[in-house]
PDB file of C-alpha atoms in Angstrom:
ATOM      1  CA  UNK X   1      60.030 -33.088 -19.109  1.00  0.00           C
ATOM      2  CA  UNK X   2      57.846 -34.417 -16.460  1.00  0.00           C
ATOM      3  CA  UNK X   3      59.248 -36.628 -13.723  1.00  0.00           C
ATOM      4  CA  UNK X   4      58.658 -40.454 -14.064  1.00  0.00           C
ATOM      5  CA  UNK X   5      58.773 -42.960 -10.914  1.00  0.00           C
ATOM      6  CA  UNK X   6      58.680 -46.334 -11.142  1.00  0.00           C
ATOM      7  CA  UNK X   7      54.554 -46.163 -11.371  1.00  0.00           C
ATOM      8  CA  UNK X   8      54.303 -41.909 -11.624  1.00  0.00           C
ATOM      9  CA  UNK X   9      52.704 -41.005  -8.155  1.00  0.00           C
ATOM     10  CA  UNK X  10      50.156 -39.110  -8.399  1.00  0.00           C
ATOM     11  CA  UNK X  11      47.882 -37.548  -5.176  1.00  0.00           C
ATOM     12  CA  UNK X  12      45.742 -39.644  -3.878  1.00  0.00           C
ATOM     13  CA  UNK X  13      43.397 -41.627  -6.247  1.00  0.00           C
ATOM     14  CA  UNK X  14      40.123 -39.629  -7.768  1.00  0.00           C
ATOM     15  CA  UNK X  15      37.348 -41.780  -8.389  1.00  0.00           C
ATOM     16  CA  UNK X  16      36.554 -40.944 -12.279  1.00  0.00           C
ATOM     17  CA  UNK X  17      35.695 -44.509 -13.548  1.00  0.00           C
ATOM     18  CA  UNK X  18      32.555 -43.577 -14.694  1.00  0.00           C
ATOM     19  CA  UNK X  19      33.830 -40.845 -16.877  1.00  0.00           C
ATOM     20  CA  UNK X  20      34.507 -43.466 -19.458  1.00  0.00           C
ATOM     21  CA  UNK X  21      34.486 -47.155 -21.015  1.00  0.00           C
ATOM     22  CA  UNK X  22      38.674 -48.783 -20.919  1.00  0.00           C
ATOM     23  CA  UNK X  23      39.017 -51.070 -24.043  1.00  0.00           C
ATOM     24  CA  UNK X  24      42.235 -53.712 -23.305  1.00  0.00           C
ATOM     25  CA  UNK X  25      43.715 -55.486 -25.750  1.00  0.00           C
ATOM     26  CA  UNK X  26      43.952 -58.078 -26.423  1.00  0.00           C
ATOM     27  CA  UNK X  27      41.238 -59.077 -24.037  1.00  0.00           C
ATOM     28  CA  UNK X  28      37.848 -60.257 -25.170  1.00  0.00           C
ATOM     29  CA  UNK X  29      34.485 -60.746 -23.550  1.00  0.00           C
ATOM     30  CA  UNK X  30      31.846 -62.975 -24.130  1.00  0.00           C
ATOM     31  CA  UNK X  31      28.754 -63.642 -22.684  1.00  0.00           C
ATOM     32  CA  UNK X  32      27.193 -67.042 -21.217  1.00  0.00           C
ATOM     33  CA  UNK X  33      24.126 -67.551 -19.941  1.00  0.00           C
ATOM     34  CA  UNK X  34      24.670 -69.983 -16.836  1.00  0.00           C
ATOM     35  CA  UNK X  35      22.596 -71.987 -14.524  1.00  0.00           C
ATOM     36  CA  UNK X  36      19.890 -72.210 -16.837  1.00  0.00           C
ATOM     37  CA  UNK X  37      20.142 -74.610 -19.100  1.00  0.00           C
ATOM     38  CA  UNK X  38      18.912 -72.455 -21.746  1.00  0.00           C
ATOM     39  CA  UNK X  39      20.358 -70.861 -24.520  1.00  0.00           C
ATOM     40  CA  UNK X  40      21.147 -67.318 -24.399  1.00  0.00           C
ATOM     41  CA  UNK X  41      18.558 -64.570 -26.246  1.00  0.00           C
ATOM     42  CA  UNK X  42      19.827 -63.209 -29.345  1.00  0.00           C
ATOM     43  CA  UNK X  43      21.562 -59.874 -28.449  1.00  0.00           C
ATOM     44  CA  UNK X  44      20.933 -56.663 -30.625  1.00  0.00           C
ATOM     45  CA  UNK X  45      23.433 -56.527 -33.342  1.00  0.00           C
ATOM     46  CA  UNK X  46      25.937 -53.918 -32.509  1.00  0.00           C
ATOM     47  CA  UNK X  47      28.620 -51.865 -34.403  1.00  0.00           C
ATOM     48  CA  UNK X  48      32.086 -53.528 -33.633  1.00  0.00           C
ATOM     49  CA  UNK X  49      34.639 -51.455 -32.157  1.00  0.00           C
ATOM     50  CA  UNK X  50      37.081 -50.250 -34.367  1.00  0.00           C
ATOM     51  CA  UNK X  51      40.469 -52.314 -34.640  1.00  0.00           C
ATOM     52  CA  UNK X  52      43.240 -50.305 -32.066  1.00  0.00           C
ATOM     53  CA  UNK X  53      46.512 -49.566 -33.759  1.00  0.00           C
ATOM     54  CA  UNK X  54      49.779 -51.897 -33.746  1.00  0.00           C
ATOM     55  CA  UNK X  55      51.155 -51.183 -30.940  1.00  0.00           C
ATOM     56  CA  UNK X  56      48.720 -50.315 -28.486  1.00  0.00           C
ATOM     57  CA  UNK X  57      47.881 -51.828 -25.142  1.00  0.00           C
ATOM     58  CA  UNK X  58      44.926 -50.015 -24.130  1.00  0.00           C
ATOM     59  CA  UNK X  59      42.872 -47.732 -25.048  1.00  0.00           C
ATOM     60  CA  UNK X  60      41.199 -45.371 -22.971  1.00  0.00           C
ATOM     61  CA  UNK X  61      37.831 -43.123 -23.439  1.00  0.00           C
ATOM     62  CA  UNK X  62      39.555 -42.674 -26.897  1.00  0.00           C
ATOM     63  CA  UNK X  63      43.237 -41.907 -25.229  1.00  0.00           C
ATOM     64  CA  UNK X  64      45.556 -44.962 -26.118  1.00  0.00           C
ATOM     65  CA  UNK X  65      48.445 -46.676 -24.158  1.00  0.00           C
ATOM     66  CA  UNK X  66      51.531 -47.314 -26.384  1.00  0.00           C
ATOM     67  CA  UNK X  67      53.414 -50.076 -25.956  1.00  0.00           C
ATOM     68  CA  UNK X  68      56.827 -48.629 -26.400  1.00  0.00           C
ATOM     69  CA  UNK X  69      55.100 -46.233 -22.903  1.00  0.00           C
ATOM     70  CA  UNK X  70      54.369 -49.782 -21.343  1.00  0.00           C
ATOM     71  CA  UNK X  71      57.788 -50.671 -21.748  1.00  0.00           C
ATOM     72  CA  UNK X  72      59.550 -47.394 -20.476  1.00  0.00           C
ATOM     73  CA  UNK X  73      58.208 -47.687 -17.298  1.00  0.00           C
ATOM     74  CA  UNK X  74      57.365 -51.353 -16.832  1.00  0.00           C
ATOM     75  CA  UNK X  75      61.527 -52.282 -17.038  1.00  0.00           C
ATOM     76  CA  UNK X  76      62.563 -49.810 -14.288  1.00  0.00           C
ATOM     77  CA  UNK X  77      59.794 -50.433 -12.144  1.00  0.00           C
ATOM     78  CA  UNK X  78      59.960 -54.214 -12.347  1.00  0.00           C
ATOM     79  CA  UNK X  79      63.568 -53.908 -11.616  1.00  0.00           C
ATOM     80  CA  UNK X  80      63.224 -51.841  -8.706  1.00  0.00           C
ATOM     81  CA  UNK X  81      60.858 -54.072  -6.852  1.00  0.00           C
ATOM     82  CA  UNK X  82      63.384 -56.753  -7.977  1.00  0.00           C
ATOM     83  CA  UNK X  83      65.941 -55.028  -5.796  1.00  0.00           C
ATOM     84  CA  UNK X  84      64.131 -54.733  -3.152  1.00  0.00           C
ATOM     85  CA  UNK X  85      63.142 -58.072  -2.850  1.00  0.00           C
ATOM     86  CA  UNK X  86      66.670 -59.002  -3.538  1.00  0.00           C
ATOM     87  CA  UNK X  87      65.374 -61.927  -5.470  1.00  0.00           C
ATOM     88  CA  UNK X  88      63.696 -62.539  -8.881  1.00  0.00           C
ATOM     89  CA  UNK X  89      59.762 -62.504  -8.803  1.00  0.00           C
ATOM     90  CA  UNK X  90      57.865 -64.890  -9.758  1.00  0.00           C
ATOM     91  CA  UNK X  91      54.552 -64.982 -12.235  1.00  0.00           C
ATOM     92  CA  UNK X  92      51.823 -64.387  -9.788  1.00  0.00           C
ATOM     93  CA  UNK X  93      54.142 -60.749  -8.491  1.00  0.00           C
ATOM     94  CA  UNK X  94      54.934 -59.982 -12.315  1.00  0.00           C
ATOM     95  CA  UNK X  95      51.144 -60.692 -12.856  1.00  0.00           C
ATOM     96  CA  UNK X  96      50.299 -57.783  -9.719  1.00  0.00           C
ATOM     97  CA  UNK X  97      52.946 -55.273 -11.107  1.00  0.00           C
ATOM     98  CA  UNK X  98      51.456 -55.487 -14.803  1.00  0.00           C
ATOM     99  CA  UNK X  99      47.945 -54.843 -13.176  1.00  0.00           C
ATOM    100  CA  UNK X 100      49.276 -51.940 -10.448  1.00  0.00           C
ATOM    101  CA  UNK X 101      51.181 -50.252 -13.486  1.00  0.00           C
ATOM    102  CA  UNK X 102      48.081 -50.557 -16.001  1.00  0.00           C
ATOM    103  CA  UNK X 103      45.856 -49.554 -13.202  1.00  0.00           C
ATOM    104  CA  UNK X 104      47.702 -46.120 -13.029  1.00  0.00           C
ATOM    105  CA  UNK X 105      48.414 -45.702 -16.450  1.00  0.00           C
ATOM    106  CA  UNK X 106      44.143 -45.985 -16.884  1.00  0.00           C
ATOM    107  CA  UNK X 107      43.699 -43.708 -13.767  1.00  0.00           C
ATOM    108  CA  UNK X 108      45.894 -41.161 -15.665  1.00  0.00           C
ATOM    109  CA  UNK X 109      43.779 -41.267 -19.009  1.00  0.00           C
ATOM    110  CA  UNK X 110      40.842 -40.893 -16.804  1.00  0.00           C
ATOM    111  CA  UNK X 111      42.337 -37.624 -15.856  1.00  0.00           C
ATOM    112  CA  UNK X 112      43.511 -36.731 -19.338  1.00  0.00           C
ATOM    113  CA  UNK X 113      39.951 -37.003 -20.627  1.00  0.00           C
ATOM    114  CA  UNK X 114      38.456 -35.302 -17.403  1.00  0.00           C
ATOM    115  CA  UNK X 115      40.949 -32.384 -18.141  1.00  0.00           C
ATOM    116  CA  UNK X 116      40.174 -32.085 -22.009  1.00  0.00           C
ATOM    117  CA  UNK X 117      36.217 -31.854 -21.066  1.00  0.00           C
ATOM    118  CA  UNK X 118      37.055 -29.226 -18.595  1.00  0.00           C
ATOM    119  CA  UNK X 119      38.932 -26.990 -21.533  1.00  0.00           C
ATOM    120  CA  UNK X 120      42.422 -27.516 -19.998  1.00  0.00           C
ATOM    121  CA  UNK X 121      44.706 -27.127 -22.705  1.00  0.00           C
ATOM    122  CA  UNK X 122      48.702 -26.883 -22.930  1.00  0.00           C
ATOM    123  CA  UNK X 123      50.226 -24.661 -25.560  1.00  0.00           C
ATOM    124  CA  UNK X 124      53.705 -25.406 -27.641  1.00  0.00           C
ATOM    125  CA  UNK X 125      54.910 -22.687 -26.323  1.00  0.00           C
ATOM    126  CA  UNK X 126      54.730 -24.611 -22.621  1.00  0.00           C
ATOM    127  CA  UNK X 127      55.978 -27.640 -24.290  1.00  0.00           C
ATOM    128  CA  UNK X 128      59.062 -26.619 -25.617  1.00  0.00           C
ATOM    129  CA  UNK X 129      59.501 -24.696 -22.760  1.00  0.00           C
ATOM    130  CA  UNK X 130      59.636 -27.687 -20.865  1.00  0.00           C
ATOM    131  CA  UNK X 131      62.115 -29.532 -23.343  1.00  0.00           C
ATOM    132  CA  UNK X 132      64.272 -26.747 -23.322  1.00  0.00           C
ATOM    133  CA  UNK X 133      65.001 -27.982 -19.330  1.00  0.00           C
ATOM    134  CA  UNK X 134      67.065 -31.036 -20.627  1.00  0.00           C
ATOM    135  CA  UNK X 135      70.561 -30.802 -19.909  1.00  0.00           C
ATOM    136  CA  UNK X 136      70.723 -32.082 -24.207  1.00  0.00           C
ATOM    137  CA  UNK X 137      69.879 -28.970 -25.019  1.00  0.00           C
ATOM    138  CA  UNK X 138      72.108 -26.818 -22.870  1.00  0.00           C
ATOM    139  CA  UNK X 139      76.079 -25.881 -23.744  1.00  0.00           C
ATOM    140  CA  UNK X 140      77.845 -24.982 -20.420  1.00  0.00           C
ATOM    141  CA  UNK X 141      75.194 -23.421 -18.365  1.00  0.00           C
ATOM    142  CA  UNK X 142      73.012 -21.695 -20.992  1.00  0.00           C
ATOM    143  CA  UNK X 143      70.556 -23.206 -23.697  1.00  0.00           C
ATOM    144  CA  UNK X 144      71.628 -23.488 -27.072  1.00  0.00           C
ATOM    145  CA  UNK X 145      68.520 -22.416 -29.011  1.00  0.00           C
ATOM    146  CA  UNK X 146      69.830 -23.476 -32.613  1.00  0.00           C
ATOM    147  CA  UNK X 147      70.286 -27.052 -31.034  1.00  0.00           C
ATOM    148  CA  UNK X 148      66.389 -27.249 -30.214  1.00  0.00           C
ATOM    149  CA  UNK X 149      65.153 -25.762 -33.137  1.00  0.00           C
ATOM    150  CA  UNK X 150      67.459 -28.361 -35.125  1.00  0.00           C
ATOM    151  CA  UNK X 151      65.973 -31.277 -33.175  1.00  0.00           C
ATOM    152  CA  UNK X 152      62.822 -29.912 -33.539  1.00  0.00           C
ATOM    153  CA  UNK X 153      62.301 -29.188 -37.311  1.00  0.00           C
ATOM    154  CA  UNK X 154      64.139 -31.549 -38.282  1.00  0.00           C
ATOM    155  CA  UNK X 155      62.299 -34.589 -40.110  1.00  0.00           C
ATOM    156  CA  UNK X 156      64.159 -37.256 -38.857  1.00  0.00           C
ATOM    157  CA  UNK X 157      64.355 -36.609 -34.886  1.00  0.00           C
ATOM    158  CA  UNK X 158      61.468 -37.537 -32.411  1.00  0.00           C
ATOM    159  CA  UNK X 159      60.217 -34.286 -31.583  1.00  0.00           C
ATOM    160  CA  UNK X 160      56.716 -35.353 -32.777  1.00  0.00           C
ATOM    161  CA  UNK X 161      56.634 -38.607 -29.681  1.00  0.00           C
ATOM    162  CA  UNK X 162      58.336 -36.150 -26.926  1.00  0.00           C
ATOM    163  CA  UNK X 163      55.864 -33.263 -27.525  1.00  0.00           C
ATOM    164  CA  UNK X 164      53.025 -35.978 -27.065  1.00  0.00           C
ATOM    165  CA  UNK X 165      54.659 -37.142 -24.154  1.00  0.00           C
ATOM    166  CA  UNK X 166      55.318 -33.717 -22.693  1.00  0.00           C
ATOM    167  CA  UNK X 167      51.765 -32.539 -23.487  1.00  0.00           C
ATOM    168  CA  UNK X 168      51.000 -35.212 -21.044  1.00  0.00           C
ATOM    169  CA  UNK X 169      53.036 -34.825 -18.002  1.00  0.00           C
ATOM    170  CA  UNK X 170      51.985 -31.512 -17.938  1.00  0.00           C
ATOM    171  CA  UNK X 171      48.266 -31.754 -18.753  1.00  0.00           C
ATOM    172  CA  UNK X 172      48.398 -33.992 -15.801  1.00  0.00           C
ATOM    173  CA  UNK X 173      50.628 -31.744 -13.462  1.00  0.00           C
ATOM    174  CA  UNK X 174      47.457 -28.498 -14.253  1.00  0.00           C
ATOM    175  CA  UNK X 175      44.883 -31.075 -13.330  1.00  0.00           C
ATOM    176  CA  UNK X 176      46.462 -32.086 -10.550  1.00  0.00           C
ATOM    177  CA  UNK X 177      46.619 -29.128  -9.044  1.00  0.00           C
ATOM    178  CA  UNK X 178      42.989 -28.420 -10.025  1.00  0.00           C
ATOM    179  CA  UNK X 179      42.366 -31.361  -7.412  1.00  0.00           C
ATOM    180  CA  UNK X 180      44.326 -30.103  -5.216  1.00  0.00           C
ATOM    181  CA  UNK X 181      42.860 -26.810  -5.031  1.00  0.00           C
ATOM    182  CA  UNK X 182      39.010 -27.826  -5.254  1.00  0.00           C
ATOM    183  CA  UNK X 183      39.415 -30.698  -2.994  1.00  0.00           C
ATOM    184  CA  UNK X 184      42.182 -28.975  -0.477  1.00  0.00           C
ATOM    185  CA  UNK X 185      40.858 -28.584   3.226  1.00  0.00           C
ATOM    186  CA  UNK X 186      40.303 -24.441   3.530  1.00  0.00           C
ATOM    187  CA  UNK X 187      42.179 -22.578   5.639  1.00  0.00           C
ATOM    188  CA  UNK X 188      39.953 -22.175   8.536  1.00  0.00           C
ATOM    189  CA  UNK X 189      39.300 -26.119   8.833  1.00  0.00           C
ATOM    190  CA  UNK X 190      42.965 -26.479   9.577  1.00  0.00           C
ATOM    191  CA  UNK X 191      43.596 -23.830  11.690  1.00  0.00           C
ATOM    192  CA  UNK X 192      40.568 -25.358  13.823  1.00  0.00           C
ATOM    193  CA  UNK X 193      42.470 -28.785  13.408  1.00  0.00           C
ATOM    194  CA  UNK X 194      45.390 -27.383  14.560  1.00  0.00           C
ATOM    195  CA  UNK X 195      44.206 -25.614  17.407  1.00  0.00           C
ATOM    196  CA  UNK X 196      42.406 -28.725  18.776  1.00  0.00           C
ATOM    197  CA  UNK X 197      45.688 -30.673  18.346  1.00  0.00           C
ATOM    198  CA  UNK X 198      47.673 -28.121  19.858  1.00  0.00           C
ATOM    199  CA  UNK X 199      44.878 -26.717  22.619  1.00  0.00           C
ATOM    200  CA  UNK X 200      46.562 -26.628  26.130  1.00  0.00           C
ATOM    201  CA  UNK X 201      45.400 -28.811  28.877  1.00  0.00           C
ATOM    202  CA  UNK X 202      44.810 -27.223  32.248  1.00  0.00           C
ATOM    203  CA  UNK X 203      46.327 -29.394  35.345  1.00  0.00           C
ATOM    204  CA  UNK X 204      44.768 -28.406  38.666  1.00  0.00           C
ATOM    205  CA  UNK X 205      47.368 -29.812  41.613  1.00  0.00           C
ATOM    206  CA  UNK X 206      48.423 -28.795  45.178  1.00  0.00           C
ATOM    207  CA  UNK X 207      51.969 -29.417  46.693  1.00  0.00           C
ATOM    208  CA  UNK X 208      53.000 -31.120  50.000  1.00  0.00           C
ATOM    209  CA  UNK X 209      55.795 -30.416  51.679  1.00  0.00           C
ATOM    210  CA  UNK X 210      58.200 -32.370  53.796  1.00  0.00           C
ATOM    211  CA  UNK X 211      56.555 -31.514  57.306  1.00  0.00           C
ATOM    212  CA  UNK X 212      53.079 -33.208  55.548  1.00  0.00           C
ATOM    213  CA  UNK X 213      54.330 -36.531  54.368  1.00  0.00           C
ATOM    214  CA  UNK X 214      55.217 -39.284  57.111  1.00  0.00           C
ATOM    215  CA  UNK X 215      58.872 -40.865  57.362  1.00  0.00           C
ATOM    216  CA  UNK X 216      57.580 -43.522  59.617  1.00  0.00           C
ATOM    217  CA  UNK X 217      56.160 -46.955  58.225  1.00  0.00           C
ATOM    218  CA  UNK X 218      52.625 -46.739  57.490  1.00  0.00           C
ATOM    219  CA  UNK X 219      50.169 -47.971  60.279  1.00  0.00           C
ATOM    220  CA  UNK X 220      48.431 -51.518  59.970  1.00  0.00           C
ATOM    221  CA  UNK X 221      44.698 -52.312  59.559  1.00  0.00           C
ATOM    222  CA  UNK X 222      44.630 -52.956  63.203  1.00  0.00           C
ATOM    223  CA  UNK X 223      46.539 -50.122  64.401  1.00  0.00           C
ATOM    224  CA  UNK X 224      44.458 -47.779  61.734  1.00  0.00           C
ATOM    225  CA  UNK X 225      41.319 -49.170  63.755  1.00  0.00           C
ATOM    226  CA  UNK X 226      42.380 -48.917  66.954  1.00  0.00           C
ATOM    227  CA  UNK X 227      43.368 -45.127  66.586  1.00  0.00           C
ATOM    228  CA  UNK X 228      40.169 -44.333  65.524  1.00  0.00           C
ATOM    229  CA  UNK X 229      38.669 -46.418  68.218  1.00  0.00           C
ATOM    230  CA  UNK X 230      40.552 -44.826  70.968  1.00  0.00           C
ATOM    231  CA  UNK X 231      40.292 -41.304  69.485  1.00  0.00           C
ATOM    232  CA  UNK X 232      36.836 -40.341  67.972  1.00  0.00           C
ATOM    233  CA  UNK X 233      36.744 -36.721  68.526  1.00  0.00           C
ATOM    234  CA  UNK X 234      38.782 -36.620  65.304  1.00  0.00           C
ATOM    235  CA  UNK X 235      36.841 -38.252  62.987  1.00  0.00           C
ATOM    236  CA  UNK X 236      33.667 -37.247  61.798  1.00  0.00           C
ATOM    237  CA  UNK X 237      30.449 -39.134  61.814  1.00  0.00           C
ATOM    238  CA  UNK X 238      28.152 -39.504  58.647  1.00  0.00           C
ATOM    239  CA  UNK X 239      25.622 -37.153  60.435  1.00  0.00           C
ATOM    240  CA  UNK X 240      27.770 -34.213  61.548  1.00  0.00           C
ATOM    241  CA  UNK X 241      29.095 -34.584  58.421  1.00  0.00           C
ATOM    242  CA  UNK X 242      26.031 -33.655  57.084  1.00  0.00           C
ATOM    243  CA  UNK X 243      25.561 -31.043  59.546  1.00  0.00           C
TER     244      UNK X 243
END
């Protein structure tokens, strides 16, 4: 089964918002006219939206958020910030980690619809494959087949929720790496960013020795002026410097 962090971290975040309208629950809008005093126009009767299952926190471009989802990842995460802190949050965090983990989980719909439009599909095959990785399924080292194929004909076992929520992980892991490869740097851009981080610099110097470096104090302003008062023929002037 796919990996789950505290909030699943995903690459960095792809702007799909307007790839579809996010229906929360049990949040309702309604509109006010304001500042004018008047009463609003009568909107266009519209076709309600239908009632979202028991259960259900959100629902996105038709791809719902389950509560008991909410709750898998909400506890660990909310206790891991907790321990970080090494105190107990208090409403106004709580309120920011509800609204960072809903935030992702609508970010991943957004791909899950984005990656159904695009034809990317995931086979049962892949699925169990994936299932098969538990250690559950596995006596000693090896995978007991007739334990999986128990769990997963059998009426009364939750094969039905895992496959959903292993259909997902990995849906998300192919279009992830879609991403990755359309919106990946190519290989030439970073070997020329590598070669201009890299590039050697070329230092131009000269050495002096001991016989061209003075041990003695060095000379005052007046002594610097009077030795080139009292012994012109070694400096040049402006004009037969020109010369």
């Amino acid at each position: 089964m796919a990996p789950r962090n505290s909030i699943r971290r995903r690459i960095a975040p792809f702007c799909l918002a307007a790839l579809a309208t996010v229906a929360l629950l049990p949040i309702a809008l309604q509109g006010r006219a304001q500042g004018t005093g008047k009463r609003p126009a009568a909107a266009t009767p519209s076709r309600p939206e239908p009632a979202p299952a028991a259960g259900v926190v959100a629902v996105v471009d038709g791809i719902s958020i389950s509560q008991p989802e909410w709750d898998r990842l909400a506890s660990p995460y909310f206790q891991e910030v907790e321990a970080q802190a090494g105190r107990p949050l208090n409403e106004d965090e709580k309120r920011l980690l509800r609204r960072n983990l809903l935030e992702e989980l609508i970010r991943e719909r957004l791909w899950l619809a984005d990656a159904r439009r695009r034809g990317m599909k995931v086979t049962e095959a892949s699925v169990d494959a994936r299932m098969k990785q538990s250690p559950f399924f596995k006596s000693g080292d090896k995978l007991d087949e007739a334990k999986f194929l128990a769990f997963k004909r059998s009426p009364s076992s939750n094969y039905p929720e895992l496959k959903s929520q292993v259909e997902i992980g990995l849906l998300l892991e192919e279009y992830t790496r879609w991403m990755e490869r359309r919106f990946a740097p190519r290989e030439a851009e970073l070997r020329k960013a590598f070669q201009e981080r890299t590039a050697q610099a070329t230092v131009r110097y000269f050495t002096m020795g001991p016989d061209a470096i003075s041990l003695e104090p060095d000379a005052s302003a007046r002594e610097t002026r009077g030795y080139h008062y009292t012994n012109p023929q070694e400096f040049q002037t402006p004009v037969s410097a020109r010369n």
